[in-house]
XYZ file of C-alpha atoms in Angstrom:
261
model
C -16.898 51.008 -5.739
C -19.050 48.470 -7.066
C -17.319 44.887 -6.908
C -17.854 44.253 -10.292
C -16.419 47.418 -11.602
C -13.517 46.959 -9.164
C -12.929 43.505 -10.538
C -13.080 44.747 -14.232
C -10.734 47.501 -13.516
C -8.350 45.024 -11.881
C -8.410 42.668 -14.646
C -7.871 45.323 -17.314
C -4.587 46.567 -15.570
C -3.461 42.895 -14.792
C -4.660 40.794 -17.758
C -1.274 40.756 -19.190
C 0.365 39.372 -16.167
C -2.319 36.877 -15.609
C -1.795 35.534 -19.163
C 2.063 35.567 -18.444
C 1.426 33.613 -15.360
C -0.849 30.979 -17.204
C 1.746 30.639 -20.250
C 4.633 30.003 -17.692
C 2.950 27.485 -15.628
C 1.188 25.571 -18.609
C 4.790 25.396 -20.327
C 6.692 24.392 -16.802
C 3.779 21.775 -16.184
C 4.475 20.316 -19.812
C 8.302 20.310 -19.614
C 7.955 18.844 -16.336
C 5.934 15.985 -17.730
C 8.079 15.456 -20.667
C 11.538 15.383 -18.983
C 10.082 13.194 -16.417
C 9.276 10.672 -19.075
C 12.573 11.326 -20.854
C 14.745 10.920 -17.918
C 12.958 7.641 -16.615
C 13.862 6.280 -19.930
C 17.132 6.962 -20.046
C 17.709 5.781 -16.450
C 16.090 2.665 -17.504
C 18.545 2.200 -20.485
C 21.739 3.402 -18.692
C 23.670 1.961 -15.591
C 22.494 4.874 -13.246
C 19.915 3.512 -10.851
C 16.399 4.603 -11.677
C 15.298 6.128 -8.215
C 12.668 9.197 -8.083
C 15.478 11.331 -6.199
C 16.806 12.161 -9.655
C 13.370 12.875 -11.314
C 12.352 14.947 -8.149
C 15.568 17.143 -8.448
C 14.871 17.693 -12.137
C 11.216 18.736 -11.292
C 12.652 21.350 -8.773
C 14.824 22.737 -10.996
C 12.113 23.076 -13.557
C 9.709 24.721 -11.371
C 12.286 26.956 -9.588
C 13.083 28.423 -13.189
C 9.656 29.165 -13.804
C 8.943 30.959 -10.379
C 12.139 32.916 -11.138
C 10.773 33.848 -14.573
C 7.555 35.220 -12.886
C 8.907 37.004 -9.784
C 9.692 40.463 -11.447
C 6.900 40.614 -14.405
C 4.152 39.318 -12.379
C 4.750 39.814 -8.689
C 7.128 42.748 -8.871
C 9.753 41.335 -6.991
C 13.319 41.637 -7.755
C 14.890 38.272 -7.782
C 18.333 39.520 -6.609
C 16.602 40.961 -3.552
C 14.786 37.612 -2.928
C 18.116 35.702 -3.288
C 19.672 38.119 -0.913
C 17.049 37.809 1.754
C 17.144 33.905 1.203
C 21.031 34.006 1.910
C 20.491 35.922 5.116
C 18.035 33.309 6.336
C 19.789 30.411 4.861
C 21.776 29.580 7.965
C 18.701 29.500 10.248
C 16.818 27.364 7.695
C 19.838 24.802 7.099
C 19.840 24.532 11.141
C 16.222 23.680 11.193
C 16.418 21.392 8.223
C 19.631 19.949 9.028
C 18.125 16.325 9.112
C 16.565 16.914 5.888
C 19.750 18.029 4.415
C 21.402 15.016 5.676
C 18.941 12.652 4.082
C 19.252 14.433 0.789
C 22.856 14.322 0.683
C 22.772 10.795 1.865
C 20.515 9.788 -0.782
C 22.756 11.075 -3.528
C 25.664 9.499 -1.977
C 23.869 6.095 -2.049
C 22.662 6.371 -5.667
C 25.768 7.876 -7.167
C 28.027 5.896 -5.599
C 25.870 2.743 -6.595
C 25.897 1.298 -2.658
C 22.408 0.651 -3.064
C 19.696 0.718 -5.823
C 16.199 -0.187 -6.321
C 15.838 -3.871 -6.478
C 18.667 -4.969 -4.261
C 18.030 -7.276 -1.201
C 19.376 -5.705 1.813
C 19.579 -5.916 5.826
C 20.013 -2.746 7.453
C 19.201 -1.415 10.847
C 17.417 -4.814 11.874
C 15.264 -4.681 8.511
C 15.634 -7.085 5.745
C 13.852 -6.619 2.507
C 13.871 -5.436 -1.134
C 14.763 -1.685 -1.843
C 11.554 -0.161 -3.732
C 12.620 3.368 -4.137
C 15.244 5.814 -2.735
C 13.654 9.363 -2.697
C 14.429 12.908 -1.149
C 14.357 12.032 2.478
C 14.248 8.054 2.778
C 14.660 4.831 1.345
C 11.520 2.447 1.042
C 12.358 -1.268 1.781
C 9.733 -4.104 1.444
C 10.098 -6.872 3.741
C 9.278 -10.255 2.603
C 6.062 -10.507 4.622
C 4.580 -7.405 2.742
C 5.542 -4.755 5.242
C 6.977 -1.558 3.975
C 9.626 0.105 6.074
C 10.797 3.748 5.688
C 14.558 4.277 6.591
C 16.149 7.881 6.551
C 18.954 8.055 4.148
C 21.423 9.345 6.825
C 20.732 6.115 8.528
C 21.979 4.080 5.568
C 25.155 6.073 5.237
C 25.979 5.255 8.931
C 24.476 1.884 9.992
C 25.898 -1.472 8.927
C 24.305 -2.253 5.309
C 24.504 -5.782 4.055
C 23.471 -6.693 0.426
C 21.958 -10.160 0.401
C 21.682 -12.826 -2.507
C 17.821 -13.034 -3.032
C 18.297 -16.656 -4.132
C 19.321 -17.508 -0.619
C 16.566 -15.505 1.120
C 14.092 -17.563 -0.798
C 15.662 -20.892 0.168
C 13.443 -23.058 2.481
C 14.730 -26.301 4.066
C 12.282 -29.116 5.230
C 14.225 -32.007 7.097
C 12.583 -35.577 7.587
C 13.844 -38.942 8.312
C 13.505 -41.805 5.722
C 13.100 -45.396 6.535
C 16.671 -47.339 6.616
C 16.965 -49.485 3.233
C 15.044 -46.880 1.228
C 15.776 -46.702 -2.360
C 17.494 -43.324 -2.605
C 16.969 -42.576 -6.154
C 13.260 -43.684 -6.038
C 12.700 -41.511 -2.857
C 14.332 -38.527 -4.696
C 12.251 -38.885 -7.498
C 8.962 -38.924 -5.509
C 10.000 -36.156 -3.319
C 10.865 -33.756 -6.308
C 7.739 -34.645 -8.180
C 5.401 -34.152 -5.141
C 6.931 -30.925 -4.035
C 6.881 -29.535 -7.834
C 3.183 -30.705 -7.842
C 1.975 -28.882 -4.455
C 4.212 -25.852 -4.665
C 3.504 -24.930 -8.454
C 2.033 -21.643 -7.471
C 4.485 -20.800 -4.857
C 7.939 -22.086 -6.124
C 10.361 -20.230 -8.286
C 10.450 -22.134 -11.480
C 14.112 -21.131 -12.137
C 15.268 -23.183 -9.005
C 13.695 -26.807 -8.874
C 13.841 -28.626 -5.591
C 16.621 -30.580 -4.489
C 17.081 -33.604 -2.126
C 19.850 -33.816 0.154
C 21.222 -36.604 2.449
C 22.388 -35.101 5.466
C 23.389 -38.088 7.647
C 22.106 -41.068 9.381
C 20.366 -41.812 12.770
C 19.249 -44.976 14.555
C 15.876 -44.493 13.069
C 16.977 -44.418 9.381
C 18.398 -41.597 6.896
C 18.215 -37.924 7.636
C 17.158 -36.103 4.545
C 16.481 -32.510 3.730
C 14.214 -31.054 0.983
C 15.442 -27.698 -0.402
C 12.987 -25.497 -2.477
C 13.119 -21.840 -3.607
C 9.925 -19.637 -3.032
C 8.834 -16.891 -5.659
C 9.854 -13.345 -4.442
C 6.221 -12.535 -3.675
C 5.489 -15.835 -1.959
C 5.430 -16.148 1.924
C 8.335 -18.488 3.290
C 5.872 -20.052 6.073
C 3.291 -20.994 3.021
C 6.222 -22.423 1.137
C 7.342 -24.535 4.228
C 4.146 -25.785 4.704
C 3.354 -26.788 1.247
C 6.602 -28.489 1.053
C 6.101 -30.522 4.272
C 2.434 -31.271 3.159
C 3.648 -32.788 -0.210
C 5.753 -35.381 1.630
C 3.631 -35.995 4.830
C 1.956 -39.264 3.520
C 4.864 -40.795 1.720
C 5.648 -44.434 2.413
C 9.367 -44.068 2.952
C 8.887 -41.597 6.018
C 10.106 -43.181 9.490
C 7.042 -42.594 11.653
C 9.104 -43.402 14.989
C 11.232 -40.263 14.177
C 8.005 -38.133 13.741
C 6.531 -39.527 16.878
C 9.651 -38.966 18.912
C 9.977 -35.362 17.689
C 6.153 -34.312 18.682
């Protein structure tokens, strides 16, 4: 039989199924897109953490329903027979995917229990950083240096998890020694002014720098500059900028610097 004629006859027999298939897929895609936007808006306005695991669950439900609708009329497969076959093989599949199942259940436990959510600053399994997302299998954590770590959800449910105060993590301390007899108020004013000027691009404007007296030594007054970096700034850059801002100040005790070097 001529291929063109064969294709024409096949198309004539199945055009109704093809139309149904196209319509269901298009409708499912539109529903998927619309519900995803709606759910994200609802999560943004509610107290429920906004993580991709909820959106992914919704998308699976939409497409599972669409495929179930097409099984009998398009592919000639009885859904009951398929579900029975899946039930028989379910045990073997669950054993092979036990780690994945543990991660999915762990993700739900973390989110619904509000143990952790995107934006939290955490320390777990030797990793310290900001939670960016919680999806099907893992939690994405971004460290301060920019590295992105992928932690399986099952580990988060079993390992020791510590939620940290972000402001403490942004704090840098730069100690120095001032000459004996230095005017403390004037020194404080100069240090704050210099640090604010030289760390403008790195510092968090919500927390101005502070000058603390920590004690006295044979060389003079022990002082510490406390400054806060922006969440996206690297701490070594912040420390370098603070140190440079006071490096040539008149009140510095040079003997202490020489001794330490």
